[in-house]
PDB file of C-alpha atoms in Angstrom:
ATOM      1  CA  MET A  22     -39.251 -62.064 -58.904  1.00  0.00           C
ATOM      2  CA  LYS A  23     -43.015 -62.071 -58.887  1.00  0.00           C
ATOM      3  CA  VAL A  24     -44.660 -60.314 -61.830  1.00  0.00           C
ATOM      4  CA  ILE A  25     -48.157 -59.751 -63.206  1.00  0.00           C
ATOM      5  CA  LEU A  26     -48.481 -60.416 -66.921  1.00  0.00           C
ATOM      6  CA  LEU A  27     -50.148 -57.696 -68.869  1.00  0.00           C
ATOM      7  CA  LYS A  28     -50.203 -59.721 -72.055  1.00  0.00           C
ATOM      8  CA  ASP A  29     -50.015 -63.358 -73.057  1.00  0.00           C
ATOM      9  CA  VAL A  30     -46.229 -64.278 -73.064  1.00  0.00           C
ATOM     10  CA  PRO A  31     -45.235 -67.703 -74.763  1.00  0.00           C
ATOM     11  CA  ALA A  32     -43.458 -69.989 -72.339  1.00  0.00           C
ATOM     12  CA  VAL A  33     -44.304 -67.743 -69.349  1.00  0.00           C
ATOM     13  CA  GLY A  34     -47.979 -67.410 -68.994  1.00  0.00           C
ATOM     14  CA  LYS A  35     -51.354 -65.792 -69.907  1.00  0.00           C
ATOM     15  CA  ARG A  36     -52.545 -62.274 -69.313  1.00  0.00           C
ATOM     16  CA  PHE A  37     -53.422 -61.406 -65.682  1.00  0.00           C
ATOM     17  CA  GLU A  38     -51.496 -64.310 -64.275  1.00  0.00           C
ATOM     18  CA  VAL A  39     -48.996 -63.834 -61.417  1.00  0.00           C
ATOM     19  CA  LYS A  40     -45.712 -65.606 -62.240  1.00  0.00           C
ATOM     20  CA  ASP A  41     -42.390 -66.042 -60.537  1.00  0.00           C
ATOM     21  CA  VAL A  42     -39.711 -65.373 -63.201  1.00  0.00           C
ATOM     22  CA  ALA A  43     -35.963 -64.842 -63.111  1.00  0.00           C
ATOM     23  CA  ASP A  44     -34.923 -61.282 -62.266  1.00  0.00           C
ATOM     24  CA  GLY A  45     -32.904 -60.854 -65.470  1.00  0.00           C
ATOM     25  CA  HIS A  46     -35.861 -61.967 -67.666  1.00  0.00           C
ATOM     26  CA  ALA A  47     -38.193 -59.605 -65.938  1.00  0.00           C
ATOM     27  CA  LEU A  48     -35.802 -56.620 -65.984  1.00  0.00           C
ATOM     28  CA  ASN A  49     -34.426 -57.042 -69.393  1.00  0.00           C
ATOM     29  CA  PHE A  50     -37.440 -58.495 -71.367  1.00  0.00           C
ATOM     30  CA  LEU A  51     -40.777 -58.324 -69.728  1.00  0.00           C
ATOM     31  CA  PHE A  52     -40.682 -54.794 -68.121  1.00  0.00           C
ATOM     32  CA  PRO A  53     -39.038 -52.919 -71.112  1.00  0.00           C
ATOM     33  CA  LYS A  54     -41.637 -54.428 -73.538  1.00  0.00           C
ATOM     34  CA  LYS A  55     -44.499 -53.617 -71.122  1.00  0.00           C
ATOM     35  CA  LEU A  56     -45.444 -57.302 -70.916  1.00  0.00           C
ATOM     36  CA  ALA A  57     -45.457 -57.422 -67.247  1.00  0.00           C
ATOM     37  CA  GLU A  58     -45.187 -55.309 -63.974  1.00  0.00           C
ATOM     38  CA  MET A  59     -43.868 -56.028 -60.575  1.00  0.00           C
ATOM     39  CA  ALA A  60     -46.390 -57.732 -58.261  1.00  0.00           C
ATOM     40  CA  SER A  61     -46.709 -55.226 -55.508  1.00  0.00           C
ATOM     41  CA  ASP A  62     -49.756 -54.996 -53.169  1.00  0.00           C
ATOM     42  CA  LYS A  63     -50.996 -51.933 -55.121  1.00  0.00           C
ATOM     43  CA  ALA A  64     -50.544 -53.737 -58.458  1.00  0.00           C
ATOM     44  CA  MET A  65     -52.376 -56.838 -57.063  1.00  0.00           C
ATOM     45  CA  ALA A  66     -55.307 -54.642 -56.110  1.00  0.00           C
ATOM     46  CA  ARG A  67     -55.255 -53.067 -59.611  1.00  0.00           C
ATOM     47  CA  LEU A  68     -55.077 -56.597 -61.092  1.00  0.00           C
ATOM     48  CA  ASP A  69     -58.350 -57.615 -59.382  1.00  0.00           C
ATOM     49  CA  LYS A  70     -60.084 -54.571 -60.871  1.00  0.00           C
ATOM     50  CA  MET A  71     -58.647 -55.215 -64.399  1.00  0.00           C
ATOM     51  CA  LYS A  72     -59.794 -58.807 -64.237  1.00  0.00           C
ATOM     52  CA  ALA A  73     -63.267 -57.839 -63.191  1.00  0.00           C
ATOM     53  CA  VAL A  74     -63.525 -55.287 -66.074  1.00  0.00           C
ATOM     54  CA  HIS A  75     -62.165 -57.751 -68.567  1.00  0.00           C
ATOM     55  CA  ASP A  76     -64.478 -60.573 -67.458  1.00  0.00           C
ATOM     56  CA  ALA A  77     -67.564 -58.164 -67.674  1.00  0.00           C
ATOM     57  CA  ASP A  78     -66.477 -57.060 -71.178  1.00  0.00           C
ATOM     58  CA  ARG A  79     -65.983 -60.599 -72.274  1.00  0.00           C
ATOM     59  CA  SER A  80     -69.364 -61.655 -70.868  1.00  0.00           C
ATOM     60  CA  ILE A  81     -71.125 -58.837 -72.741  1.00  0.00           C
ATOM     61  CA  HIS A  82     -69.258 -59.668 -75.962  1.00  0.00           C
ATOM     62  CA  GLU A  83     -70.274 -63.383 -75.582  1.00  0.00           C
ATOM     63  CA  ASP A  84     -73.960 -62.501 -75.080  1.00  0.00           C
ATOM     64  CA  LEU A  85     -73.925 -60.172 -78.064  1.00  0.00           C
ATOM     65  CA  LEU A  86     -72.124 -62.753 -80.271  1.00  0.00           C
ATOM     66  CA  ILE A  87     -74.586 -65.456 -79.274  1.00  0.00           C
ATOM     67  CA  LYS A  88     -77.435 -63.312 -80.347  1.00  0.00           C
ATOM     68  CA  ASN A  89     -75.700 -62.563 -83.689  1.00  0.00           C
ATOM     69  CA  LEU A  90     -74.630 -66.136 -84.555  1.00  0.00           C
ATOM     70  CA  LYS A  91     -77.516 -66.435 -86.908  1.00  0.00           C
ATOM     71  CA  SER A  92     -76.195 -63.690 -89.040  1.00  0.00           C
ATOM     72  CA  ILE A  93     -72.941 -65.569 -89.507  1.00  0.00           C
ATOM     73  CA  GLU A  94     -74.571 -68.931 -90.256  1.00  0.00           C
ATOM     74  CA  GLY A  95     -74.217 -69.881 -93.953  1.00  0.00           C
ATOM     75  CA  VAL A  96     -72.415 -66.624 -94.856  1.00  0.00           C
ATOM     76  CA  THR A  97     -69.573 -66.594 -97.431  1.00  0.00           C
ATOM     77  CA  VAL A  98     -66.552 -64.556 -96.481  1.00  0.00           C
ATOM     78  CA  THR A  99     -63.979 -63.784 -99.091  1.00  0.00           C
ATOM     79  CA  VAL A 100     -60.336 -63.089 -98.394  1.00  0.00           C
ATOM     80  CA  THR A 101     -57.709 -62.087-101.069  1.00  0.00           C
ATOM     81  CA  HIS A 102     -54.107 -63.045-100.503  1.00  0.00           C
ATOM     82  CA  SER A 103     -50.953 -63.278-102.526  1.00  0.00           C
ATOM     83  CA  ALA A 104     -50.250 -66.824-103.939  1.00  0.00           C
ATOM     84  CA  ASN A 105     -48.053 -68.478-106.445  1.00  0.00           C
ATOM     85  CA  GLU A 106     -49.375 -70.060-109.599  1.00  0.00           C
ATOM     86  CA  LYS A 107     -50.060 -73.484-107.896  1.00  0.00           C
ATOM     87  CA  GLY A 108     -52.373 -71.737-105.420  1.00  0.00           C
ATOM     88  CA  HIS A 109     -49.983 -71.911-102.383  1.00  0.00           C
ATOM     89  CA  LEU A 110     -50.089 -68.762-100.279  1.00  0.00           C
ATOM     90  CA  PHE A 111     -46.804 -66.953 -99.621  1.00  0.00           C
ATOM     91  CA  ALA A 112     -47.886 -66.418 -95.951  1.00  0.00           C
ATOM     92  CA  GLY A 113     -50.537 -68.437 -94.028  1.00  0.00           C
ATOM     93  CA  ILE A 114     -53.785 -66.833 -93.171  1.00  0.00           C
ATOM     94  CA  HIS A 115     -54.379 -66.622 -89.394  1.00  0.00           C
ATOM     95  CA  LYS A 116     -57.498 -65.841 -87.279  1.00  0.00           C
ATOM     96  CA  GLU A 117     -56.423 -62.205 -86.952  1.00  0.00           C
ATOM     97  CA  GLU A 118     -56.638 -61.799 -90.763  1.00  0.00           C
ATOM     98  CA  ILE A 119     -60.118 -63.472 -91.046  1.00  0.00           C
ATOM     99  CA  ILE A 120     -61.784 -61.545 -88.296  1.00  0.00           C
ATOM    100  CA  PRO A 121     -61.727 -58.113 -89.985  1.00  0.00           C
ATOM    101  CA  ALA A 122     -63.195 -59.738 -93.114  1.00  0.00           C
ATOM    102  CA  ILE A 123     -65.989 -61.284 -91.122  1.00  0.00           C
ATOM    103  CA  LYS A 124     -66.677 -57.891 -89.489  1.00  0.00           C
ATOM    104  CA  GLU A 125     -66.627 -56.087 -92.849  1.00  0.00           C
ATOM    105  CA  GLN A 126     -68.882 -58.496 -94.651  1.00  0.00           C
ATOM    106  CA  THR A 127     -71.328 -59.456 -91.810  1.00  0.00           C
ATOM    107  CA  HIS A 128     -71.014 -56.479 -89.329  1.00  0.00           C
ATOM    108  CA  VAL A 129     -70.488 -58.969 -86.492  1.00  0.00           C
ATOM    109  CA  ASP A 130     -67.461 -58.554 -84.237  1.00  0.00           C
ATOM    110  CA  VAL A 131     -65.889 -61.911 -83.394  1.00  0.00           C
ATOM    111  CA  LEU A 132     -62.983 -62.373 -81.066  1.00  0.00           C
ATOM    112  CA  ALA A 133     -60.141 -64.640 -82.102  1.00  0.00           C
ATOM    113  CA  ASP A 134     -60.819 -67.025 -79.229  1.00  0.00           C
ATOM    114  CA  TYR A 135     -64.257 -67.972 -80.709  1.00  0.00           C
ATOM    115  CA  LEU A 136     -63.062 -68.639 -84.188  1.00  0.00           C
ATOM    116  CA  VAL A 137     -62.243 -72.413 -84.494  1.00  0.00           C
ATOM    117  CA  MET A 138     -59.193 -72.774 -86.679  1.00  0.00           C
ATOM    118  CA  PRO A 139     -56.753 -75.639 -85.839  1.00  0.00           C
ATOM    119  CA  LYS A 140     -54.001 -74.391 -88.291  1.00  0.00           C
ATOM    120  CA  PRO A 141     -53.220 -71.432 -90.568  1.00  0.00           C
ATOM    121  CA  ILE A 142     -54.715 -71.702 -94.140  1.00  0.00           C
ATOM    122  CA  LYS A 143     -51.891 -72.032 -96.651  1.00  0.00           C
ATOM    123  CA  GLU A 144     -53.665 -72.422-100.016  1.00  0.00           C
ATOM    124  CA  VAL A 145     -56.294 -70.961-102.207  1.00  0.00           C
ATOM    125  CA  GLY A 146     -59.777 -72.502-102.014  1.00  0.00           C
ATOM    126  CA  GLU A 147     -63.018 -72.875 -99.987  1.00  0.00           C
ATOM    127  CA  PHE A 148     -62.978 -73.728 -96.326  1.00  0.00           C
ATOM    128  CA  ASP A 149     -65.711 -74.398 -93.849  1.00  0.00           C
ATOM    129  CA  MET A 150     -65.050 -72.338 -90.781  1.00  0.00           C
ATOM    130  CA  GLU A 151     -66.814 -72.452 -87.395  1.00  0.00           C
ATOM    131  CA  VAL A 152     -67.540 -69.860 -84.732  1.00  0.00           C
ATOM    132  CA  LYS A 153     -68.090 -71.411 -81.336  1.00  0.00           C
ATOM    133  CA  VAL A 154     -69.453 -69.505 -78.295  1.00  0.00           C
ATOM    134  CA  GLN A 155     -70.101 -71.580 -75.150  1.00  0.00           C
ATOM    135  CA  ASP A 156     -72.239 -74.455 -76.525  1.00  0.00           C
ATOM    136  CA  LYS A 157     -73.553 -72.695 -79.690  1.00  0.00           C
ATOM    137  CA  THR A 158     -71.858 -72.830 -83.055  1.00  0.00           C
ATOM    138  CA  ALA A 159     -72.293 -71.145 -86.445  1.00  0.00           C
ATOM    139  CA  THR A 160     -70.444 -72.280 -89.640  1.00  0.00           C
ATOM    140  CA  PHE A 161     -69.627 -70.089 -92.545  1.00  0.00           C
ATOM    141  CA  LYS A 162     -67.651 -70.549 -95.768  1.00  0.00           C
ATOM    142  CA  LEU A 163     -64.310 -68.851 -96.188  1.00  0.00           C
ATOM    143  CA  ILE A 164     -63.134 -68.375 -99.814  1.00  0.00           C
ATOM    144  CA  VAL A 165     -59.414 -67.644-100.186  1.00  0.00           C
ATOM    145  CA  GLN A 166     -58.578 -66.039-103.555  1.00  0.00           C
ATOM    146  CA  ALA A 167     -55.240 -65.336-105.118  1.00  0.00           C
ATOM    147  CA  ALA A 168     -54.426 -61.672-105.495  1.00  0.00           C
ATOM    148  CA  ALA A 169     -54.095 -60.543-109.106  1.00  0.00           C
TER     149      ALA A 169
END
């Protein structure tokens, strides 16, 4: 069955892709969780419009972020997380937890795609982080503190 993915689905595909999946997988998993819809002619036309809007929004966001990279450069962002006495975090810190701290402390909205982070942070300390948009980069310091 051909489906249009409405969100990124691991081991299936990325948002806005048209994929051929097993009927049972589509009917029992993708459709009930609103992760995909059937790829009809009407849905394909709607997909083209959604892609165009998404690409335009992304382009505007990129341009704005490029203009604001200087305000991120050299900034220190602090995140507090629960840790044990040895400084190991109980849960790793991912991009989605760092982005709100960046926005709160610098007033710059960064998408997760632009934050360079090869693996989650799992310990207390200082880390050099990078925001990369197209060919421009800005580095900032992330301080992870243990919650009291």
